[in-house]
Structures are given as C-alpha cells and as structure tokens.
JSON list of C-alpha atoms in Angstrom, two decimals:
[
{"chain": "I", "resi": 102, "resn": "ASP", "atom": "CA", "xyz": [13.23, 4.89, -0.22]},
{"chain": "I", "resi": 103, "resn": "ALA", "atom": "CA", "xyz": [15.02, 3.38, 2.76]},
{"chain": "I", "resi": 104, "resn": "LYS", "atom": "CA", "xyz": [14.78, -0.37, 3.22]},
{"chain": "I", "resi": 105, "resn": "THR", "atom": "CA", "xyz": [12.90, -1.55, 6.25]},
{"chain": "I", "resi": 106, "resn": "THR", "atom": "CA", "xyz": [13.03, -4.90, 8.00]},
{"chain": "I", "resi": 107, "resn": "GLN", "atom": "CA", "xyz": [10.33, -6.43, 10.13]},
{"chain": "I", "resi": 108, "resn": "PRO", "atom": "CA", "xyz": [9.78, -9.81, 11.77]},
{"chain": "I", "resi": 109, "resn": "PRO", "atom": "CA", "xyz": [7.62, -11.94, 9.47]},
{"chain": "I", "resi": 110, "resn": "SER", "atom": "CA", "xyz": [5.09, -12.85, 12.14]},
{"chain": "I", "resi": 111, "resn": "MET", "atom": "CA", "xyz": [3.99, -12.15, 15.70]},
{"chain": "I", "resi": 112, "resn": "ASP", "atom": "CA", "xyz": [1.27, -13.31, 18.05]},
{"chain": "I", "resi": 113, "resn": "CYS", "atom": "CA", "xyz": [-0.51, -11.20, 20.62]},
{"chain": "I", "resi": 114, "resn": "ALA", "atom": "CA", "xyz": [-3.15, -12.07, 23.18]},
{"chain": "I", "resi": 115, "resn": "GLU", "atom": "CA", "xyz": [-6.44, -10.26, 22.81]},
{"chain": "I", "resi": 116, "resn": "GLY", "atom": "CA", "xyz": [-6.62, -7.23, 25.09]},
{"chain": "I", "resi": 117, "resn": "ARG", "atom": "CA", "xyz": [-2.87, -6.97, 25.45]},
{"chain": "I", "resi": 118, "resn": "ALA", "atom": "CA", "xyz": [-0.61, -4.44, 23.80]},
{"chain": "I", "resi": 119, "resn": "ALA", "atom": "CA", "xyz": [0.90, -5.43, 20.49]},
{"chain": "I", "resi": 120, "resn": "ASN", "atom": "CA", "xyz": [4.37, -4.04, 19.89]},
{"chain": "I", "resi": 121, "resn": "LEU", "atom": "CA", "xyz": [5.54, -4.32, 16.30]},
{"chain": "I", "resi": 122, "resn": "PRO", "atom": "CA", "xyz": [9.18, -3.44, 15.63]},
{"chain": "I", "resi": 123, "resn": "CYS", "atom": "CA", "xyz": [10.70, -2.06, 12.47]},
{"chain": "I", "resi": 124, "resn": "ASN", "atom": "CA", "xyz": [14.29, -1.45, 11.56]},
{"chain": "I", "resi": 125, "resn": "HIS", "atom": "CA", "xyz": [15.13, 1.36, 9.14]},
{"chain": "I", "resi": 126, "resn": "SER", "atom": "CA", "xyz": [18.81, 1.94, 9.81]},
{"chain": "I", "resi": 127, "resn": "THR", "atom": "CA", "xyz": [19.45, 3.64, 6.45]},
{"chain": "I", "resi": 128, "resn": "ILE", "atom": "CA", "xyz": [16.63, 6.14, 6.74]},
{"chain": "I", "resi": 129, "resn": "SER", "atom": "CA", "xyz": [17.52, 9.63, 5.55]},
{"chain": "I", "resi": 130, "resn": "GLY", "atom": "CA", "xyz": [16.76, 12.87, 7.33]},
{"chain": "I", "resi": 131, "resn": "ASN", "atom": "CA", "xyz": [13.76, 13.81, 5.22]},
{"chain": "I", "resi": 132, "resn": "GLU", "atom": "CA", "xyz": [12.09, 10.41, 5.29]},
{"chain": "I", "resi": 133, "resn": "TYR", "atom": "CA", "xyz": [9.06, 9.74, 7.39]},
{"chain": "I", "resi": 134, "resn": "VAL", "atom": "CA", "xyz": [8.16, 6.41, 8.95]},
{"chain": "I", "resi": 135, "resn": "TYR", "atom": "CA", "xyz": [4.73, 5.25, 7.84]},
{"chain": "I", "resi": 136, "resn": "TRP", "atom": "CA", "xyz": [2.74, 2.31, 9.12]},
{"chain": "I", "resi": 137, "resn": "TYR", "atom": "CA", "xyz": [-0.03, 0.62, 7.18]},
{"chain": "I", "resi": 138, "resn": "ARG", "atom": "CA", "xyz": [-1.94, -2.58, 7.70]},
{"chain": "I", "resi": 139, "resn": "GLN", "atom": "CA", "xyz": [-3.63, -4.89, 5.27]},
{"chain": "I", "resi": 140, "resn": "ILE", "atom": "CA", "xyz": [-6.49, -7.12, 6.20]},
{"chain": "I", "resi": 141, "resn": "HIS", "atom": "CA", "xyz": [-6.99, -10.06, 3.90]},
{"chain": "I", "resi": 142, "resn": "SER", "atom": "CA", "xyz": [-8.14, -9.12, 0.39]},
{"chain": "I", "resi": 143, "resn": "GLN", "atom": "CA", "xyz": [-8.33, -5.40, 1.13]},
{"chain": "I", "resi": 144, "resn": "GLY", "atom": "CA", "xyz": [-6.15, -2.43, 0.26]},
{"chain": "I", "resi": 145, "resn": "PRO", "atom": "CA", "xyz": [-3.62, -1.22, 2.83]},
{"chain": "I", "resi": 146, "resn": "GLN", "atom": "CA", "xyz": [-5.02, 1.06, 5.51]},
{"chain": "I", "resi": 147, "resn": "TYR", "atom": "CA", "xyz": [-3.07, 4.01, 6.89]},
{"chain": "I", "resi": 148, "resn": "ILE", "atom": "CA", "xyz": [-2.34, 3.79, 10.62]},
{"chain": "I", "resi": 149, "resn": "ILE", "atom": "CA", "xyz": [0.14, 6.45, 11.63]},
{"chain": "I", "resi": 150, "resn": "HIS", "atom": "CA", "xyz": [3.30, 8.20, 10.57]},
{"chain": "I", "resi": 151, "resn": "GLY", "atom": "CA", "xyz": [6.09, 10.25, 12.14]},
{"chain": "I", "resi": 152, "resn": "LEU", "atom": "CA", "xyz": [9.39, 11.94, 11.46]},
{"chain": "I", "resi": 153, "resn": "LYS", "atom": "CA", "xyz": [11.25, 12.31, 14.74]},
{"chain": "I", "resi": 154, "resn": "ASN", "atom": "CA", "xyz": [8.80, 12.62, 17.59]},
{"chain": "I", "resi": 155, "resn": "ASN", "atom": "CA", "xyz": [6.61, 9.91, 19.00]},
{"chain": "I", "resi": 156, "resn": "GLU", "atom": "CA", "xyz": [3.08, 10.07, 17.68]},
{"chain": "I", "resi": 157, "resn": "THR", "atom": "CA", "xyz": [-0.29, 8.85, 18.92]},
{"chain": "I", "resi": 158, "resn": "ASN", "atom": "CA", "xyz": [-3.69, 8.73, 17.33]},
{"chain": "I", "resi": 159, "resn": "GLU", "atom": "CA", "xyz": [-6.91, 6.86, 17.92]},
{"chain": "I", "resi": 160, "resn": "MET", "atom": "CA", "xyz": [-5.53, 3.70, 16.36]},
{"chain": "I", "resi": 161, "resn": "ALA", "atom": "CA", "xyz": [-2.00, 3.39, 17.63]},
{"chain": "I", "resi": 162, "resn": "SER", "atom": "CA", "xyz": [1.18, 4.92, 18.98]},
{"chain": "I", "resi": 163, "resn": "LEU", "atom": "CA", "xyz": [4.46, 5.22, 17.13]},
{"chain": "I", "resi": 164, "resn": "ILE", "atom": "CA", "xyz": [7.73, 5.26, 19.02]},
{"chain": "I", "resi": 165, "resn": "ILE", "atom": "CA", "xyz": [10.77, 6.33, 17.01]},
{"chain": "I", "resi": 166, "resn": "THR", "atom": "CA", "xyz": [14.24, 5.94, 18.48]},
{"chain": "I", "resi": 167, "resn": "GLU", "atom": "CA", "xyz": [16.34, 9.05, 18.88]},
{"chain": "I", "resi": 168, "resn": "ASP", "atom": "CA", "xyz": [18.72, 7.99, 16.12]},
{"chain": "I", "resi": 169, "resn": "ARG", "atom": "CA", "xyz": [15.66, 7.20, 13.93]},
{"chain": "I", "resi": 170, "resn": "LYS", "atom": "CA", "xyz": [17.08, 3.83, 12.96]},
{"chain": "I", "resi": 171, "resn": "SER", "atom": "CA", "xyz": [14.15, 1.90, 14.32]},
{"chain": "I", "resi": 172, "resn": "SER", "atom": "CA", "xyz": [10.58, 2.33, 15.44]},
{"chain": "I", "resi": 173, "resn": "THR", "atom": "CA", "xyz": [7.81, 0.46, 17.19]},
{"chain": "I", "resi": 174, "resn": "LEU", "atom": "CA", "xyz": [4.13, 0.50, 16.42]},
{"chain": "I", "resi": 175, "resn": "ILE", "atom": "CA", "xyz": [2.01, -0.05, 19.51]},
{"chain": "I", "resi": 176, "resn": "LEU", "atom": "CA", "xyz": [-1.58, -1.21, 19.42]},
{"chain": "I", "resi": 177, "resn": "PRO", "atom": "CA", "xyz": [-2.54, -0.61, 23.05]},
{"chain": "I", "resi": 178, "resn": "HIS", "atom": "CA", "xyz": [-5.36, -3.13, 23.39]},
{"chain": "I", "resi": 179, "resn": "ALA", "atom": "CA", "xyz": [-5.29, -5.59, 20.52]},
{"chain": "I", "resi": 180, "resn": "THR", "atom": "CA", "xyz": [-8.58, -7.03, 19.32]},
{"chain": "I", "resi": 181, "resn": "LEU", "atom": "CA", "xyz": [-9.28, -9.89, 16.95]},
{"chain": "I", "resi": 182, "resn": "ARG", "atom": "CA", "xyz": [-9.99, -7.32, 14.24]},
{"chain": "I", "resi": 183, "resn": "ASP", "atom": "CA", "xyz": [-6.38, -6.17, 14.46]},
{"chain": "I", "resi": 184, "resn": "THR", "atom": "CA", "xyz": [-5.25, -9.44, 12.91]},
{"chain": "I", "resi": 185, "resn": "ALA", "atom": "CA", "xyz": [-3.56, -8.28, 9.71]},
{"chain": "I", "resi": 186, "resn": "VAL", "atom": "CA", "xyz": [-0.25, -7.77, 7.95]},
{"chain": "I", "resi": 187, "resn": "TYR", "atom": "CA", "xyz": [1.46, -4.61, 9.17]},
{"chain": "I", "resi": 188, "resn": "TYR", "atom": "CA", "xyz": [3.85, -2.75, 6.90]},
{"chain": "I", "resi": 189, "resn": "CYS", "atom": "CA", "xyz": [6.49, -0.26, 7.99]},
{"chain": "I", "resi": 190, "resn": "ILE", "atom": "CA", "xyz": [7.66, 2.08, 5.24]},
{"chain": "I", "resi": 191, "resn": "ALA", "atom": "CA", "xyz": [10.21, 4.86, 5.13]},
{"chain": "I", "resi": 192, "resn": "ALA", "atom": "CA", "xyz": [9.44, 7.49, 2.53]},
{"chain": "I", "resi": 193, "resn": "SER", "atom": "CA", "xyz": [10.03, 11.17, 1.96]},
{"chain": "I", "resi": 194, "resn": "GLY", "atom": "CA", "xyz": [7.28, 13.65, 1.26]},
{"chain": "I", "resi": 195, "resn": "GLY", "atom": "CA", "xyz": [6.29, 14.46, -2.25]},
{"chain": "I", "resi": 196, "resn": "TYR", "atom": "CA", "xyz": [5.27, 11.89, -4.80]},
{"chain": "I", "resi": 197, "resn": "GLN", "atom": "CA", "xyz": [8.05, 9.37, -4.62]},
{"chain": "I", "resi": 198, "resn": "LYS", "atom": "CA", "xyz": [7.03, 5.79, -5.16]},
{"chain": "I", "resi": 199, "resn": "VAL", "atom": "CA", "xyz": [6.54, 3.62, -2.14]},
{"chain": "I", "resi": 200, "resn": "THR", "atom": "CA", "xyz": [7.78, 0.07, -2.05]},
{"chain": "I", "resi": 201, "resn": "PHE", "atom": "CA", "xyz": [6.67, -2.56, 0.43]},
{"chain": "I", "resi": 202, "resn": "GLY", "atom": "CA", "xyz": [8.67, -5.15, 2.32]},
{"chain": "I", "resi": 203, "resn": "ILE", "atom": "CA", "xyz": [7.17, -8.40, 3.55]},
{"chain": "I", "resi": 204, "resn": "GLY", "atom": "CA", "xyz": [5.55, -6.83, 6.60]},
{"chain": "I", "resi": 205, "resn": "THR", "atom": "CA", "xyz": [4.66, -8.51, 9.89]},
{"chain": "I", "resi": 206, "resn": "LYS", "atom": "CA", "xyz": [1.69, -10.83, 10.05]},
{"chain": "I", "resi": 207, "resn": "LEU", "atom": "CA", "xyz": [0.10, -10.14, 13.42]},
{"chain": "I", "resi": 208, "resn": "GLN", "atom": "CA", "xyz": [-2.18, -12.81, 14.78]},
{"chain": "I", "resi": 209, "resn": "VAL", "atom": "CA", "xyz": [-4.32, -11.74, 17.72]},
{"chain": "I", "resi": 210, "resn": "ILE", "atom": "CA", "xyz": [-5.23, -14.77, 19.79]},
{"chain": "I", "resi": 211, "resn": "PRO", "atom": "CA", "xyz": [-8.45, -14.99, 21.84]},
{"chain": "K", "resi": 129, "resn": "GLY", "atom": "CA", "xyz": [-9.82, 11.86, 5.06]},
{"chain": "K", "resi": 130, "resn": "ALA", "atom": "CA", "xyz": [-8.67, 11.18, 1.53]},
{"chain": "K", "resi": 131, "resn": "VAL", "atom": "CA", "xyz": [-10.56, 8.42, -0.27]},
{"chain": "K", "resi": 132, "resn": "VAL", "atom": "CA", "xyz": [-9.46, 6.40, -3.28]},
{"chain": "K", "resi": 133, "resn": "SER", "atom": "CA", "xyz": [-12.14, 4.40, -5.04]},
{"chain": "K", "resi": 134, "resn": "GLN", "atom": "CA", "xyz": [-11.20, 1.40, -7.14]},
{"chain": "K", "resi": 135, "resn": "HIS", "atom": "CA", "xyz": [-13.53, -0.37, -9.53]},
{"chain": "K", "resi": 136, "resn": "PRO", "atom": "CA", "xyz": [-14.39, -3.13, -10.09]},
{"chain": "K", "resi": 137, "resn": "SER", "atom": "CA", "xyz": [-13.67, -4.93, -6.83]},
{"chain": "K", "resi": 138, "resn": "TRP", "atom": "CA", "xyz": [-13.49, -8.21, -8.67]},
{"chain": "K", "resi": 139, "resn": "VAL", "atom": "CA", "xyz": [-13.63, -9.38, -12.25]},
{"chain": "K", "resi": 140, "resn": "ILE", "atom": "CA", "xyz": [-13.48, -12.68, -14.08]},
{"chain": "K", "resi": 141, "resn": "CYS", "atom": "CA", "xyz": [-12.48, -12.65, -17.71]},
{"chain": "K", "resi": 142, "resn": "LYS", "atom": "CA", "xyz": [-11.61, -15.10, -20.43]},
{"chain": "K", "resi": 143, "resn": "SER", "atom": "CA", "xyz": [-8.07, -15.63, -21.54]},
{"chain": "K", "resi": 144, "resn": "GLY", "atom": "CA", "xyz": [-7.16, -13.28, -24.38]},
{"chain": "K", "resi": 145, "resn": "THR", "atom": "CA", "xyz": [-9.54, -10.51, -23.46]},
{"chain": "K", "resi": 146, "resn": "SER", "atom": "CA", "xyz": [-8.69, -7.12, -21.93]},
{"chain": "K", "resi": 147, "resn": "VAL", "atom": "CA", "xyz": [-9.78, -5.78, -18.58]},
{"chain": "K", "resi": 148, "resn": "LYS", "atom": "CA", "xyz": [-9.84, -2.17, -17.41]},
{"chain": "K", "resi": 149, "resn": "ILE", "atom": "CA", "xyz": [-9.50, -1.20, -13.76]},
{"chain": "K", "resi": 150, "resn": "GLU", "atom": "CA", "xyz": [-10.33, 2.32, -12.60]},
{"chain": "K", "resi": 151, "resn": "CYS", "atom": "CA", "xyz": [-8.80, 4.25, -9.73]},
{"chain": "K", "resi": 152, "resn": "ARG", "atom": "CA", "xyz": [-10.40, 7.50, -8.64]},
{"chain": "K", "resi": 153, "resn": "SER", "atom": "CA", "xyz": [-9.42, 10.02, -6.00]},
{"chain": "K", "resi": 154, "resn": "LEU", "atom": "CA", "xyz": [-12.79, 11.12, -4.66]},
{"chain": "K", "resi": 155, "resn": "ASP", "atom": "CA", "xyz": [-12.07, 14.22, -2.65]},
{"chain": "K", "resi": 156, "resn": "PHE", "atom": "CA", "xyz": [-8.66, 15.35, -3.80]},
{"chain": "K", "resi": 157, "resn": "GLN", "atom": "CA", "xyz": [-6.62, 15.77, -6.92]},
{"chain": "K", "resi": 158, "resn": "ALA", "atom": "CA", "xyz": [-3.85, 13.29, -7.57]},
{"chain": "K", "resi": 159, "resn": "THR", "atom": "CA", "xyz": [-1.20, 14.16, -10.11]},
{"chain": "K", "resi": 160, "resn": "THR", "atom": "CA", "xyz": [0.51, 10.89, -9.31]},
{"chain": "K", "resi": 161, "resn": "MET", "atom": "CA", "xyz": [-1.00, 7.49, -8.68]},
{"chain": "K", "resi": 162, "resn": "PHE", "atom": "CA", "xyz": [0.64, 4.12, -8.20]},
{"chain": "K", "resi": 163, "resn": "TRP", "atom": "CA", "xyz": [-0.36, 0.65, -9.31]},
{"chain": "K", "resi": 164, "resn": "TYR", "atom": "CA", "xyz": [0.57, -2.48, -7.38]},
{"chain": "K", "resi": 165, "resn": "ARG", "atom": "CA", "xyz": [0.06, -6.17, -7.90]},
{"chain": "K", "resi": 166, "resn": "GLN", "atom": "CA", "xyz": [-0.14, -8.70, -5.11]},
{"chain": "K", "resi": 167, "resn": "PHE", "atom": "CA", "xyz": [0.00, -12.48, -5.42]},
{"chain": "K", "resi": 168, "resn": "PRO", "atom": "CA", "xyz": [-1.32, -14.72, -2.64]},
{"chain": "K", "resi": 169, "resn": "LYS", "atom": "CA", "xyz": [0.70, -14.59, 0.56]},
{"chain": "K", "resi": 170, "resn": "GLN", "atom": "CA", "xyz": [3.10, -12.07, -0.94]},
{"chain": "K", "resi": 171, "resn": "SER", "atom": "CA", "xyz": [3.68, -8.38, -0.42]},
{"chain": "K", "resi": 172, "resn": "LEU", "atom": "CA", "xyz": [2.56, -5.61, -2.73]},
{"chain": "K", "resi": 173, "resn": "MET", "atom": "CA", "xyz": [4.77, -5.21, -5.76]},
{"chain": "K", "resi": 174, "resn": "LEU", "atom": "CA", "xyz": [4.92, -1.82, -7.41]},
{"chain": "K", "resi": 175, "resn": "MET", "atom": "CA", "xyz": [4.12, -2.04, -11.09]},
{"chain": "K", "resi": 176, "resn": "ALA", "atom": "CA", "xyz": [4.12, 1.53, -12.28]},
{"chain": "K", "resi": 177, "resn": "THR", "atom": "CA", "xyz": [3.77, 5.19, -11.42]},
{"chain": "K", "resi": 178, "resn": "SER", "atom": "CA", "xyz": [0.94, 6.93, -13.21]},
{"chain": "K", "resi": 179, "resn": "ASN", "atom": "CA", "xyz": [1.46, 10.61, -14.01]},
{"chain": "K", "resi": 180, "resn": "GLU", "atom": "CA", "xyz": [-1.37, 12.91, -15.03]},
{"chain": "K", "resi": 181, "resn": "GLY", "atom": "CA", "xyz": [-0.93, 14.13, -18.55]},
{"chain": "K", "resi": 182, "resn": "SER", "atom": "CA", "xyz": [2.20, 12.14, -19.28]},
{"chain": "K", "resi": 183, "resn": "LYS", "atom": "CA", "xyz": [3.42, 8.61, -19.77]},
{"chain": "K", "resi": 184, "resn": "ALA", "atom": "CA", "xyz": [3.52, 6.21, -16.89]},
{"chain": "K", "resi": 185, "resn": "THR", "atom": "CA", "xyz": [6.80, 5.04, -15.45]},
{"chain": "K", "resi": 186, "resn": "TYR", "atom": "CA", "xyz": [7.03, 1.26, -15.26]},
{"chain": "K", "resi": 187, "resn": "GLU", "atom": "CA", "xyz": [9.11, -0.79, -12.86]},
{"chain": "K", "resi": 188, "resn": "GLN", "atom": "CA", "xyz": [11.70, -3.13, -14.24]},
{"chain": "K", "resi": 189, "resn": "GLY", "atom": "CA", "xyz": [10.20, -6.32, -15.58]},
{"chain": "K", "resi": 190, "resn": "VAL", "atom": "CA", "xyz": [6.69, -4.92, -16.02]},
{"chain": "K", "resi": 191, "resn": "GLU", "atom": "CA", "xyz": [5.52, -4.98, -19.65]},
{"chain": "K", "resi": 192, "resn": "LYS", "atom": "CA", "xyz": [4.19, -1.56, -20.56]},
{"chain": "K", "resi": 193, "resn": "ASP", "atom": "CA", "xyz": [2.38, -2.89, -23.62]},
{"chain": "K", "resi": 194, "resn": "LYS", "atom": "CA", "xyz": [0.55, -5.43, -21.53]},
{"chain": "K", "resi": 195, "resn": "PHE", "atom": "CA", "xyz": [-0.36, -3.17, -18.64]},
{"chain": "K", "resi": 196, "resn": "LEU", "atom": "CA", "xyz": [-1.61, 0.04, -20.21]},
{"chain": "K", "resi": 197, "resn": "ILE", "atom": "CA", "xyz": [-1.93, 2.97, -17.86]},
{"chain": "K", "resi": 198, "resn": "ASN", "atom": "CA", "xyz": [-3.85, 6.13, -18.63]},
{"chain": "K", "resi": 199, "resn": "HIS", "atom": "CA", "xyz": [-4.01, 9.10, -16.27]},
{"chain": "K", "resi": 200, "resn": "ALA", "atom": "CA", "xyz": [-6.11, 11.53, -18.25]},
{"chain": "K", "resi": 201, "resn": "SER", "atom": "CA", "xyz": [-7.40, 13.64, -15.38]},
{"chain": "K", "resi": 202, "resn": "LEU", "atom": "CA", "xyz": [-6.38, 14.68, -11.90]},
{"chain": "K", "resi": 203, "resn": "THR", "atom": "CA", "xyz": [-8.81, 12.25, -10.34]},
{"chain": "K", "resi": 204, "resn": "LEU", "atom": "CA", "xyz": [-8.71, 9.18, -12.54]},
{"chain": "K", "resi": 205, "resn": "SER", "atom": "CA", "xyz": [-6.10, 6.62, -13.51]},
{"chain": "K", "resi": 206, "resn": "THR", "atom": "CA", "xyz": [-6.89, 3.42, -15.36]},
{"chain": "K", "resi": 207, "resn": "LEU", "atom": "CA", "xyz": [-4.97, 0.19, -15.70]},
{"chain": "K", "resi": 208, "resn": "THR", "atom": "CA", "xyz": [-5.84, -2.03, -18.66]},
{"chain": "K", "resi": 209, "resn": "VAL", "atom": "CA", "xyz": [-4.58, -5.59, -18.65]},
{"chain": "K", "resi": 210, "resn": "THR", "atom": "CA", "xyz": [-4.42, -6.48, -22.33]},
{"chain": "K", "resi": 211, "resn": "SER", "atom": "CA", "xyz": [-4.69, -10.00, -23.70]},
{"chain": "K", "resi": 212, "resn": "ALA", "atom": "CA", "xyz": [-5.03, -11.35, -20.21]},
{"chain": "K", "resi": 213, "resn": "HIS", "atom": "CA", "xyz": [-3.72, -14.81, -19.37]},
{"chain": "K", "resi": 214, "resn": "PRO", "atom": "CA", "xyz": [-4.22, -16.96, -16.28]},
{"chain": "K", "resi": 215, "resn": "GLU", "atom": "CA", "xyz": [-0.83, -15.89, -14.91]},
{"chain": "K", "resi": 216, "resn": "ASP", "atom": "CA", "xyz": [-2.16, -12.31, -14.80]},
{"chain": "K", "resi": 217, "resn": "SER", "atom": "CA", "xyz": [-4.67, -13.39, -12.18]},
{"chain": "K", "resi": 218, "resn": "SER", "atom": "CA", "xyz": [-3.81, -11.34, -9.13]},
{"chain": "K", "resi": 219, "resn": "PHE", "atom": "CA", "xyz": [-4.94, -8.63, -6.73]},
{"chain": "K", "resi": 220, "resn": "TYR", "atom": "CA", "xyz": [-4.37, -5.18, -8.22]},
{"chain": "K", "resi": 221, "resn": "ILE", "atom": "CA", "xyz": [-4.24, -2.13, -5.95]},
{"chain": "K", "resi": 222, "resn": "CYS", "atom": "CA", "xyz": [-3.88, 1.55, -6.71]},
{"chain": "K", "resi": 223, "resn": "SER", "atom": "CA", "xyz": [-2.82, 4.37, -4.44]},
{"chain": "K", "resi": 224, "resn": "ALA", "atom": "CA", "xyz": [-2.54, 8.13, -4.51]},
{"chain": "K", "resi": 225, "resn": "ARG", "atom": "CA", "xyz": [-1.06, 10.77, -2.33]},
{"chain": "K", "resi": 226, "resn": "GLU", "atom": "CA", "xyz": [-2.92, 13.86, -1.26]},
{"chain": "K", "resi": 227, "resn": "GLU", "atom": "CA", "xyz": [-0.62, 16.82, -1.07]},
{"chain": "K", "resi": 228, "resn": "THR", "atom": "CA", "xyz": [-1.77, 17.89, 2.36]},
{"chain": "K", "resi": 229, "resn": "GLY", "atom": "CA", "xyz": [-2.77, 14.45, 3.60]},
{"chain": "K", "resi": 230, "resn": "TYR", "atom": "CA", "xyz": [-1.18, 11.72, 5.59]},
{"chain": "K", "resi": 231, "resn": "GLY", "atom": "CA", "xyz": [0.91, 9.65, 3.28]},
{"chain": "K", "resi": 232, "resn": "TYR", "atom": "CA", "xyz": [-0.62, 7.47, 0.64]},
{"chain": "K", "resi": 233, "resn": "THR", "atom": "CA", "xyz": [-4.22, 6.36, 0.37]},
{"chain": "K", "resi": 234, "resn": "PHE", "atom": "CA", "xyz": [-4.96, 2.99, -1.17]},
{"chain": "K", "resi": 235, "resn": "GLY", "atom": "CA", "xyz": [-7.90, 1.70, -3.09]},
{"chain": "K", "resi": 236, "resn": "SER", "atom": "CA", "xyz": [-9.74, -1.39, -1.92]},
{"chain": "K", "resi": 237, "resn": "GLY", "atom": "CA", "xyz": [-8.17, -3.49, -4.66]},
{"chain": "K", "resi": 238, "resn": "THR", "atom": "CA", "xyz": [-9.41, -5.47, -7.65]},
{"chain": "K", "resi": 239, "resn": "ARG", "atom": "CA", "xyz": [-9.32, -9.25, -7.72]},
{"chain": "K", "resi": 240, "resn": "LEU", "atom": "CA", "xyz": [-8.70, -10.33, -11.31]},
{"chain": "K", "resi": 241, "resn": "THR", "atom": "CA", "xyz": [-9.26, -13.94, -12.29]},
{"chain": "K", "resi": 242, "resn": "VAL", "atom": "CA", "xyz": [-8.45, -14.99, -15.85]},
{"chain": "K", "resi": 243, "resn": "VAL", "atom": "CA", "xyz": [-9.97, -18.29, -16.93]}
]
C-alpha cells in the first residue's frame, strides 16, 4: 500500500468547513484513496473513497488532484461530533492488508 | 451497509489467563479479516491477516503463539490472547472487506485490561 502523510492535528470552528489534506505521492494506478475516522475508543468508521474523480456523499466530499498525488477531505459544516482522528489510506481493491498512518486529529471548536 | 460485530467490547482478565475475542461479519461473507492493536494515543497497528480455512499471516514482531487466530468460517474470526500479561492491555480491532462493498468495515473494538 502507498504511504500517506497527513498533518497530525487541525482545528476547525463549528459550522465551518473542515478541509483535511492528505499526501499520497507514491500511489499506484489501481489504488483507491479511502478516508476513515475514529472517535475515541471506537472502531474506525468509513467516510468516503475515490479513485480519480471527486466524490460526495452525505458525510463528506473528497477532492483528488489530477495527478492523484494528494487529496482533501471536506466536511462542509463541521459539528462538535466531527471531532475525531481522520485517517487517509491508499489501498487497491481485493483483500490486501491496510496499514494506518498517524492520521489527523481534528478538533472542532464551539 | 456491511456490519462487523466484535465481542466482547471490553474485558478484564488476570495475568496468565487467556482471552478470546470474536469478530463476525453479520451480513456478508469475509474470506479475509484483519486484526489490529491500538495503544493509547497511537494509530492502529496491523497484527495479522486472518484467512478462512488457512493459517493466519502475522506481521513482523507479532508472536503467533501468543496471539492465536482462528478463521473457521466465512463469517467468524477469533483472536485468542494466550497467557495474557499487563503489557498486552490494549484496544483490539478487527476488520473485514465485503467484496462488493466500500472498502473495509471495522468492528467496534475490544478493550482488554490485564491485571
């Protein structure tokens, strides 16, 4: 799996958009970008994933650069419940193991 | 969506005893499951890949005789921590991938405390 790098922490004001960057400059052509988040003492929760195109679902939007070397997860209107550690992962389909980096600890501030 | 159930959610055991953690895929079959361990304020660390009907594949540095993994069916993998010691106290998480689903689904985790 490609290595990803993320800032260790970020703050965001409640109600504002939270933009979480991820660098995956060594990603290969068949690897997807996945985003998960982990709230304290819970298992990681799937947020969104994409290959080349930008994606949007009810939770977030994923913007992937044209060269696919980086991406940004956007939480359009952050709430206090979005406070969590967010993990960006690059992985191919199939059953390959997934390894986690340190993630970004997002603190949403009232 | 795909659901992975992990049980128990927490357990306290005495040093020297063994503890079994179950991971079930509730609405899909999982030929492969993964076991992670997470220490406080750290990221998830992959311990092993559990393969249905065959031996698990352990990551470097993980003792296979201490962390026994059994994946006897397409919906159940178990992790047994044998002869547990206080340093084994951690948060253990399993995950599985549904073939037609969105990436990997994680269990809710098991908090193990060895006293």
